[in-house]
Amino acid sequence: MSTAPRICPLCEATCGLVLTLDGSRVTGARGDRDDVFSRGFICPKGAAFPQVDADPDRLRTPLVRENGELREASWEEAFDTIAARIRPLIEGHGPDALGIVLGNPNVHTMAGALYPPLLLRAAGTSNLFTASTLDQMPKHVSSGLLFGDPFAIPVPDLDRTDHLLVIGANPLDSNGSLCTAPDFPGRLAALRRRGGTLTVVDPRRTRTARLADRHLAPRPGTDALLLAALVHTLFAEGLADPGPLADRTEGVDQVRDAVREFTPEAVAPVCELDPGTIRAVARELAAAPTAAVYGRMGSSTVSHGTLANWLVDVLNVLTGNLDRPGGALFPRSATAPAPRPAGPGRGFLLGRRRSRVSGHPEAKGEFPLAALAEEIDTPGEGRIRALITIAANPVLSAPDGLRLDAALTSLDLMVCVDPYLNETTRHADVLLPPPPPSQSAHFDFAFNGFAVRDQVRHTPAAVPLEAGRMDECEIHARLILAVSGMHGAPPSAVDDLAVDTLVARAVTQPHSPAYGADPKEFAAGLTGENGAERRLDLMLRLGPYGLTLDELKAHPHGIDLGPLKPRLDEVLNTRTGRIELLPDPIAADLPRLRAALTAVPEPGTLQLVGRRHLRSNNSWLHNTPALTGGSNRCTLQVHPEDAERLRLADGGPARITGAGGELTAEVEVTDAVRPGVVSLPHGWGHDRPGTRLSVAAARPGVNVNQLLDGTLLDPLSGTAVLNGFPVEVAPLEPAPLL
Ligand SMILES: Nc1nc2c(c(=O)[nH]1)N[C@H]1C(S)=C(S)[C@@H](COP(=O)(O)OP(=O)(O)OC[C@H]3O[C@@H](n4cnc5c(=O)[nH]c(N)nc54)[C@H](O)[C@@H]3O)O[C@H]1N2
Ligand SMILES: Nc1nc2c(c(=O)[nH]1)N[C@H]1C(S)=C(S)[C@@H](COP(=O)(O)OP(=O)(O)OC[C@H]3O[C@@H](n4cnc5c(=O)[nH]c(N)nc54)[C@H](O)[C@@H]3O)O[C@H]1N2
Ligand code: SF4
Ligand SMILES: [Mo]
């Protein structure tokens, strides 16, 4: 028996776990009390790590399709097959014939951070689709426009703020998102204990809302209006005061003009909130010694998602809370490049290309995942003929999975990197399974940039790679070689090239710690057991703290780098070198928001919102018995008034109809949802043939995204509207008597 530390990869909180091992078998998991960030916190998902890790349905070898059937194959055969088929497709039809889909768990693996950018460069395709357009793309776009960097995302200073305004997030169940905070519940309780206030805006009375001093339950999809009214009130009452940010911000007066019409009285009937309450929230925000406004899924995957995300930071700026302790700050990640000197930057451009079929503008180099199916099934030049998916299950996670499901069968080649044979990967021609998490090293490249405290942690693989397994970093590297026509070269060639490119640039940059060094010598000084570790070591050395991998390895429970600090000058990368508070693309979208002022829905209209459960994670944790027991979770929550009006019985079946299709789900009557709102969780619908998810298939649930047809998007970011879309609900008619 022994123990090993492992950072939990199951959500954004990045808790440190201590795994108990019996030889190379993981027998238990507890919170790591010595972890510098999580201090022993663990949730039921982390506690289920051993079962998630040892799931017998995880694939052990690659699968290759032969005569229509998937069969087990060697790694060599798998990569030979990819190399033989992918190059002719790219050469014959051009690079855009290859589509790439990156799913959520890429932010939870080292491979997912280090290799996809290289894969994209090697492929040269503009057809990139990721889970971001089902999620936080509106935040990237608003940050790109406001600050010049789509990754400059301010994070609420959870541990020091006096006032937290949460819009459309439920961290008590999600454990936080774009706000990495192990023990989010404890940190919110601490906020209350130190006399701070919590306001939650959510059409459902969530577990987070129950903790709040004030809970507003607006009609879904109306947050941009509510936020505009808060901004309006700050100006109208002379409360707008950016403080020291004033001379680093352009466009404050233009914002005042832009929100003139959005009075509390004007938005109140559409949001279905009381105008007095809206004023009170604005006053409290302005009066708090420090405050942070924080929005997530419920303010992002909605039709005004980019405007809402922009307004969140407009509020942070206008109350003087951006970039100050207790407000919303930019974390300083240990692997971010050392900051360049302050001054005008390159800015952020949107819409540099358009998608082939519907002409959607790109955002951050991506097209909407909701448009993937049409890019495959619409004939014509530039059609996607081959697809690589990495850690993605868009048949369940994106709108209109049935159409995508059918489109995937028409591909000439589909390659998936995924541990499971699931609703999406069952269409693979070649399936490459990464090892379970206990067999991989971990470092949070993404989440350290969104953490409420600067810190850095690395955990090595807890147990050695099982015979026949391939590390996910090597899988990615070999895939890149196959795509770039270098099949057969050693995978380290990919890392060497990445190191050489980064070093060559760094030595010419006066602000880089490597400035003036000899590139060969600098690269030779890197440590690490493999290419991925050497690249991590390089990024640490070039980063703002000048750390090394050896230092990290000497601190198995992490290195604390202190509370968040003001660093706006390091972050700003706009053309003006200032915060651009009313960027042109935002101004151009405001007429759409003005039109929404008169869009009061017909009485009786129902809007559907999602919800998350603490024991689940998107589409892939329904196969773990420890996380799936208990009552049915895939229920349609309906308010008692609506249930009575529609004659829906608690526990009875209901038919739900949306633009993309029809579903049947069990009704759960509860006043936790407001009238006019029904809620169904996502990630379910595990009833398709040809998958290997034995536990999930026994209780499949239904796929909420089948209610969508893929046309409802936030136009600036291409993000799908997953919250607040219209549906009809009726009792399932009894079967006709024969
Ligand atoms: N209606 C509705 N739809 C939603 C949402 C919603 O709130 N409502 N939420 C959206 C959001 S926020 C997101 S992020 C997306 C998520 O949607 P996706 O990005 O499609 O992610 P998952 O559903 O988590 O599926 C992840 C896949 O990764 C695989 N996987 C797990 N671990 C690993 C690993 O270590 N390596 C590799 N290579 N693969 C791995 C799993 O087997 C699974 O196939 O769903 C979106 N869809
Ligand atoms: N347990 C668990 N944890 C997870 C995940 C999971 O699936 N399960 N997924 C992970 C991922 S990928 C992500 S992105 C994060 C998401 O993290 P969160 O954003 O915190 O999670 P959600 O539960 O989607 O919270 C969205 C909230 O918005 C509300 N809402 C819906 N429509 C509206 C609206 O129009 N306005 C407002 N104001 N609110 C609205 C919903 O009722 C819901 O409570 O969670 C991560 N953590
Ligand atoms: S909160 Fe998230 S990171 Fe922490 S143990 Fe639970 S799933 Fe893992
Ligand atoms: Mo997400």
mmCIF file with all atom_site columns, C-alpha atoms and ligand atoms in Angstrom, residues 9-10 12 58 101-106 108-109 130-132 134-136 177 296-297 301 369 389-399 416-425 432-437 440 472 476 608-612 617-621 680-683 693 703-705 708 721-723 725, ligand 1:
data_model
loop_
_atom_site.group_PDB
_atom_site.id
_atom_site.type_symbol
_atom_site.label_atom_id
_atom_site.label_alt_id
_atom_site.label_comp_id
_atom_site.label_asym_id
_atom_site.label_entity_id
_atom_site.label_seq_id
_atom_site.pdbx_PDB_ins_code
_atom_site.Cartn_x
_atom_site.Cartn_y
_atom_site.Cartn_z
_atom_site.occupancy
_atom_site.B_iso_or_equiv
_atom_site.pdbx_formal_charge
_atom_site.auth_seq_id
_atom_site.auth_comp_id
_atom_site.auth_asym_id
_atom_site.auth_atom_id
_atom_site.pdbx_PDB_model_num
ATOM   1   C CA  . PRO A 1 9   ? -9.195  16.404 -13.524 1.00 0.00 ? 9   PRO A CA  1
ATOM   2   C CA  . LEU A 1 10  ? -12.965 16.140 -13.073 1.00 0.00 ? 10  LEU A CA  1
ATOM   3   C CA  . GLU A 1 12  ? -12.328 23.282 -12.902 1.00 0.00 ? 12  GLU A CA  1
ATOM   4   C CA  . ARG A 1 58  ? -12.550 2.299  -20.759 1.00 0.00 ? 58  ARG A CA  1
ATOM   5   C CA  . VAL A 1 101 ? -13.327 19.128 -32.842 1.00 0.00 ? 101 VAL A CA  1
ATOM   6   C CA  . LEU A 1 102 ? -11.878 19.757 -29.392 1.00 0.00 ? 102 LEU A CA  1
ATOM   7   C CA  . GLY A 1 103 ? -14.018 18.928 -26.392 1.00 0.00 ? 103 GLY A CA  1
ATOM   8   C CA  . ASN A 1 104 ? -14.034 19.968 -22.786 1.00 0.00 ? 104 ASN A CA  1
ATOM   9   C CA  . PRO A 1 105 ? -11.603 17.453 -21.189 1.00 0.00 ? 105 PRO A CA  1
ATOM   10  C CA  . ASN A 1 106 ? -8.765  18.961 -23.253 1.00 0.00 ? 106 ASN A CA  1
ATOM   11  C CA  . HIS A 1 108 ? -8.151  18.869 -18.015 1.00 0.00 ? 108 HIS A CA  1
ATOM   12  C CA  . THR A 1 109 ? -5.143  17.108 -19.571 1.00 0.00 ? 109 THR A CA  1
ATOM   13  C CA  . THR A 1 130 ? -14.644 23.439 -29.860 1.00 0.00 ? 130 THR A CA  1
ATOM   14  C CA  . ALA A 1 131 ? -16.832 23.214 -26.785 1.00 0.00 ? 131 ALA A CA  1
ATOM   15  C CA  . SER A 1 132 ? -16.157 26.952 -26.292 1.00 0.00 ? 132 SER A CA  1
ATOM   16  C CA  . LEU A 1 134 ? -21.297 25.773 -26.322 1.00 0.00 ? 134 LEU A CA  1
ATOM   17  C CA  . ASP A 1 135 ? -19.882 27.621 -23.358 1.00 0.00 ? 135 ASP A CA  1
ATOM   18  C CA  . GLN A 1 136 ? -17.607 30.592 -22.712 1.00 0.00 ? 136 GLN A CA  1
ATOM   19  C CA  . SER A 1 177 ? -16.101 27.832 -13.848 1.00 0.00 ? 177 SER A CA  1
ATOM   20  C CA  . ARG A 1 296 ? -21.218 32.118 -16.327 1.00 0.00 ? 296 ARG A CA  1
ATOM   21  C CA  . MET A 1 297 ? -23.272 29.672 -18.390 1.00 0.00 ? 297 MET A CA  1
ATOM   22  C CA  . THR A 1 301 ? -25.199 30.459 -23.738 1.00 0.00 ? 301 THR A CA  1
ATOM   23  C CA  . LEU A 1 369 ? -19.885 23.799 -33.068 1.00 0.00 ? 369 LEU A CA  1
ATOM   24  C CA  . THR A 1 389 ? -12.327 14.674 -32.491 1.00 0.00 ? 389 THR A CA  1
ATOM   25  C CA  . ILE A 1 390 ? -10.340 14.902 -29.276 1.00 0.00 ? 390 ILE A CA  1
ATOM   26  C CA  . ALA A 1 391 ? -12.182 14.529 -25.967 1.00 0.00 ? 391 ALA A CA  1
ATOM   27  C CA  . ALA A 1 392 ? -15.493 15.560 -27.454 1.00 0.00 ? 392 ALA A CA  1
ATOM   28  C CA  . ASN A 1 393 ? -18.967 14.126 -27.574 1.00 0.00 ? 393 ASN A CA  1
ATOM   29  C CA  . PRO A 1 394 ? -20.832 16.649 -29.754 1.00 0.00 ? 394 PRO A CA  1
ATOM   30  C CA  . VAL A 1 395 ? -23.584 14.178 -30.649 1.00 0.00 ? 395 VAL A CA  1
ATOM   31  C CA  . LEU A 1 396 ? -24.817 14.819 -27.111 1.00 0.00 ? 396 LEU A CA  1
ATOM   32  C CA  . SER A 1 397 ? -23.280 18.158 -26.203 1.00 0.00 ? 397 SER A CA  1
ATOM   33  C CA  . ALA A 1 398 ? -24.170 20.233 -29.287 1.00 0.00 ? 398 ALA A CA  1
ATOM   34  C CA  . PRO A 1 399 ? -27.580 21.147 -30.763 1.00 0.00 ? 399 PRO A CA  1
ATOM   35  C CA  . CYS A 1 416 ? -11.195 10.049 -32.278 1.00 0.00 ? 416 CYS A CA  1
ATOM   36  C CA  . VAL A 1 417 ? -8.943  10.397 -29.246 1.00 0.00 ? 417 VAL A CA  1
ATOM   37  C CA  . ASP A 1 418 ? -11.205 9.245  -26.437 1.00 0.00 ? 418 ASP A CA  1
ATOM   38  C CA  . PRO A 1 419 ? -11.262 6.627  -23.682 1.00 0.00 ? 419 PRO A CA  1
ATOM   39  C CA  . TYR A 1 420 ? -14.833 5.566  -24.488 1.00 0.00 ? 420 TYR A CA  1
ATOM   40  C CA  . LEU A 1 421 ? -16.861 4.164  -27.320 1.00 0.00 ? 421 LEU A CA  1
ATOM   41  C CA  . ASN A 1 422 ? -19.755 6.589  -26.978 1.00 0.00 ? 422 ASN A CA  1
ATOM   42  C CA  . GLU A 1 423 ? -22.478 8.354  -28.970 1.00 0.00 ? 423 GLU A CA  1
ATOM   43  C CA  . THR A 1 424 ? -19.898 10.257 -31.038 1.00 0.00 ? 424 THR A CA  1
ATOM   44  C CA  . THR A 1 425 ? -16.883 7.960  -31.136 1.00 0.00 ? 425 THR A CA  1
ATOM   45  C CA  . LEU A 1 432 ? -7.207  6.108  -29.978 1.00 0.00 ? 432 LEU A CA  1
ATOM   46  C CA  . PRO A 1 433 ? -7.803  5.639  -26.228 1.00 0.00 ? 433 PRO A CA  1
ATOM   47  C CA  . PRO A 1 434 ? -5.705  7.616  -23.722 1.00 0.00 ? 434 PRO A CA  1
ATOM   48  C CA  . PRO A 1 435 ? -4.811  5.886  -20.453 1.00 0.00 ? 435 PRO A CA  1
ATOM   49  C CA  . PRO A 1 436 ? -6.862  6.482  -17.292 1.00 0.00 ? 436 PRO A CA  1
ATOM   50  C CA  . PRO A 1 437 ? -5.910  9.634  -15.343 1.00 0.00 ? 437 PRO A CA  1
ATOM   51  C CA  . SER A 1 440 ? -0.880  10.481 -16.610 1.00 0.00 ? 440 SER A CA  1
ATOM   52  C CA  . GLU A 1 472 ? -1.973  10.832 -24.318 1.00 0.00 ? 472 GLU A CA  1
ATOM   53  C CA  . HIS A 1 476 ? -1.294  13.559 -29.875 1.00 0.00 ? 476 HIS A CA  1
ATOM   54  C CA  . LEU A 1 608 ? -36.092 25.745 -21.099 1.00 0.00 ? 608 LEU A CA  1
ATOM   55  C CA  . VAL A 1 609 ? -32.901 26.154 -19.057 1.00 0.00 ? 609 VAL A CA  1
ATOM   56  C CA  . GLY A 1 610 ? -30.271 23.593 -18.132 1.00 0.00 ? 610 GLY A CA  1
ATOM   57  C CA  . ARG A 1 611 ? -28.891 22.533 -14.793 1.00 0.00 ? 611 ARG A CA  1
ATOM   58  C CA  . ARG A 1 612 ? -25.880 20.662 -13.465 1.00 0.00 ? 612 ARG A CA  1
ATOM   59  C CA  . ASN A 1 617 ? -19.965 16.156 -15.537 1.00 0.00 ? 617 ASN A CA  1
ATOM   60  C CA  . ASN A 1 618 ? -21.317 16.884 -18.992 1.00 0.00 ? 618 ASN A CA  1
ATOM   61  C CA  . SER A 1 619 ? -21.811 13.667 -20.969 1.00 0.00 ? 619 SER A CA  1
ATOM   62  C CA  . TRP A 1 620 ? -19.186 11.309 -19.667 1.00 0.00 ? 620 TRP A CA  1
ATOM   63  C CA  . LEU A 1 621 ? -19.629 10.544 -15.988 1.00 0.00 ? 621 LEU A CA  1
ATOM   64  C CA  . LEU A 1 680 ? -33.726 19.634 -18.165 1.00 0.00 ? 680 LEU A CA  1
ATOM   65  C CA  . PRO A 1 681 ? -30.036 18.718 -17.707 1.00 0.00 ? 681 PRO A CA  1
ATOM   66  C CA  . HIS A 1 682 ? -27.671 17.972 -20.619 1.00 0.00 ? 682 HIS A CA  1
ATOM   67  C CA  . GLY A 1 683 ? -25.257 15.149 -21.349 1.00 0.00 ? 683 GLY A CA  1
ATOM   68  C CA  . LEU A 1 693 ? -21.177 2.388  -21.760 1.00 0.00 ? 693 LEU A CA  1
ATOM   69  C CA  . ASN A 1 703 ? -30.691 14.382 -24.937 1.00 0.00 ? 703 ASN A CA  1
ATOM   70  C CA  . VAL A 1 704 ? -31.984 17.908 -24.246 1.00 0.00 ? 704 VAL A CA  1
ATOM   71  C CA  . ASN A 1 705 ? -30.003 19.256 -27.193 1.00 0.00 ? 705 ASN A CA  1
ATOM   72  C CA  . LEU A 1 708 ? -32.550 22.556 -30.715 1.00 0.00 ? 708 LEU A CA  1
ATOM   73  C CA  . VAL A 1 721 ? -28.316 29.267 -27.184 1.00 0.00 ? 721 VAL A CA  1
ATOM   74  C CA  . LEU A 1 722 ? -28.595 26.417 -24.672 1.00 0.00 ? 722 LEU A CA  1
ATOM   75  C CA  . ASN A 1 723 ? -30.464 28.366 -22.018 1.00 0.00 ? 723 ASN A CA  1
ATOM   76  C CA  . PHE A 1 725 ? -35.033 28.675 -25.633 1.00 0.00 ? 725 PHE A CA  1
HETATM 77  N N1  . LIG B 2 .   ? -27.988 21.829 -23.351 1.00 0.00 ? 1   LIG B N1  1
HETATM 78  C C1  . LIG B 2 .   ? -26.746 22.009 -22.902 1.00 0.00 ? 1   LIG B C1  1
HETATM 79  N N2  . LIG B 2 .   ? -25.718 21.537 -23.618 1.00 0.00 ? 1   LIG B N2  1
HETATM 80  C C2  . LIG B 2 .   ? -24.460 21.731 -23.168 1.00 0.00 ? 1   LIG B C2  1
HETATM 81  C C3  . LIG B 2 .   ? -24.204 22.407 -21.962 1.00 0.00 ? 1   LIG B C3  1
HETATM 82  C C4  . LIG B 2 .   ? -25.311 22.890 -21.224 1.00 0.00 ? 1   LIG B C4  1
HETATM 83  O O1  . LIG B 2 .   ? -25.159 23.509 -20.151 1.00 0.00 ? 1   LIG B O1  1
HETATM 84  N N3  . LIG B 2 .   ? -26.563 22.660 -21.723 1.00 0.00 ? 1   LIG B N3  1
HETATM 85  N N4  . LIG B 2 .   ? -22.917 22.620 -21.556 1.00 0.00 ? 1   LIG B N4  1
HETATM 86  C C5  . LIG B 2 .   ? -21.944 22.764 -22.592 1.00 0.00 ? 1   LIG B C5  1
HETATM 87  C C6  . LIG B 2 .   ? -20.587 22.838 -22.051 1.00 0.00 ? 1   LIG B C6  1
HETATM 88  S S1  . LIG B 2 .   ? -20.287 24.071 -20.915 1.00 0.00 ? 1   LIG B S1  1
HETATM 89  C C7  . LIG B 2 .   ? -19.600 22.029 -22.432 1.00 0.00 ? 1   LIG B C7  1
HETATM 90  S S2  . LIG B 2 .   ? -18.010 22.314 -21.868 1.00 0.00 ? 1   LIG B S2  1
HETATM 91  C C8  . LIG B 2 .   ? -19.869 20.945 -23.380 1.00 0.00 ? 1   LIG B C8  1
HETATM 92  C C9  . LIG B 2 .   ? -19.082 19.696 -23.112 1.00 0.00 ? 1   LIG B C9  1
HETATM 93  O O2  . LIG B 2 .   ? -19.234 18.845 -24.197 1.00 0.00 ? 1   LIG B O2  1
HETATM 94  P P1  . LIG B 2 .   ? -17.971 18.040 -24.761 1.00 0.00 ? 1   LIG B P1  1
HETATM 95  O O3  . LIG B 2 .   ? -16.849 18.925 -25.005 1.00 0.00 ? 1   LIG B O3  1
HETATM 96  O O4  . LIG B 2 .   ? -18.488 17.227 -25.891 1.00 0.00 ? 1   LIG B O4  1
HETATM 97  O O5  . LIG B 2 .   ? -17.516 17.226 -23.489 1.00 0.00 ? 1   LIG B O5  1
HETATM 98  P P2  . LIG B 2 .   ? -18.077 16.018 -22.693 1.00 0.00 ? 1   LIG B P2  1
HETATM 99  O O6  . LIG B 2 .   ? -19.513 15.830 -22.805 1.00 0.00 ? 1   LIG B O6  1
HETATM 100 O O7  . LIG B 2 .   ? -17.541 16.236 -21.348 1.00 0.00 ? 1   LIG B O7  1
HETATM 101 O O8  . LIG B 2 .   ? -17.388 14.784 -23.430 1.00 0.00 ? 1   LIG B O8  1
HETATM 102 C C10 . LIG B 2 .   ? -16.057 14.678 -23.330 1.00 0.00 ? 1   LIG B C10 1
HETATM 103 C C11 . LIG B 2 .   ? -15.470 13.496 -24.066 1.00 0.00 ? 1   LIG B C11 1
HETATM 104 O O9  . LIG B 2 .   ? -14.135 13.418 -23.599 1.00 0.00 ? 1   LIG B O9  1
HETATM 105 C C12 . LIG B 2 .   ? -13.820 12.107 -23.245 1.00 0.00 ? 1   LIG B C12 1
HETATM 106 N N5  . LIG B 2 .   ? -12.747 12.135 -22.245 1.00 0.00 ? 1   LIG B N5  1
HETATM 107 C C13 . LIG B 2 .   ? -12.813 12.067 -20.902 1.00 0.00 ? 1   LIG B C13 1
HETATM 108 N N6  . LIG B 2 .   ? -11.573 12.116 -20.362 1.00 0.00 ? 1   LIG B N6  1
HETATM 109 C C14 . LIG B 2 .   ? -10.704 12.214 -21.393 1.00 0.00 ? 1   LIG B C14 1
HETATM 110 C C15 . LIG B 2 .   ? -9.272  12.295 -21.480 1.00 0.00 ? 1   LIG B C15 1
HETATM 111 O O10 . LIG B 2 .   ? -8.545  12.293 -20.492 1.00 0.00 ? 1   LIG B O10 1
HETATM 112 N N7  . LIG B 2 .   ? -8.747  12.396 -22.722 1.00 0.00 ? 1   LIG B N7  1
HETATM 113 C C16 . LIG B 2 .   ? -9.511  12.383 -23.846 1.00 0.00 ? 1   LIG B C16 1
HETATM 114 N N8  . LIG B 2 .   ? -8.913  12.473 -25.025 1.00 0.00 ? 1   LIG B N8  1
HETATM 115 N N9  . LIG B 2 .   ? -10.855 12.291 -23.788 1.00 0.00 ? 1   LIG B N9  1
HETATM 116 C C17 . LIG B 2 .   ? -11.430 12.230 -22.579 1.00 0.00 ? 1   LIG B C17 1
HETATM 117 C C18 . LIG B 2 .   ? -15.138 11.513 -22.811 1.00 0.00 ? 1   LIG B C18 1
HETATM 118 O O11 . LIG B 2 .   ? -15.123 10.115 -22.967 1.00 0.00 ? 1   LIG B O11 1
HETATM 119 C C19 . LIG B 2 .   ? -16.139 12.195 -23.754 1.00 0.00 ? 1   LIG B C19 1
HETATM 120 O O12 . LIG B 2 .   ? -16.281 11.455 -24.944 1.00 0.00 ? 1   LIG B O12 1
HETATM 121 O O13 . LIG B 2 .   ? -21.266 20.596 -23.359 1.00 0.00 ? 1   LIG B O13 1
HETATM 122 C C20 . LIG B 2 .   ? -22.053 21.687 -23.680 1.00 0.00 ? 1   LIG B C20 1
HETATM 123 N N10 . LIG B 2 .   ? -23.416 21.278 -23.916 1.00 0.00 ? 1   LIG B N10 1
#
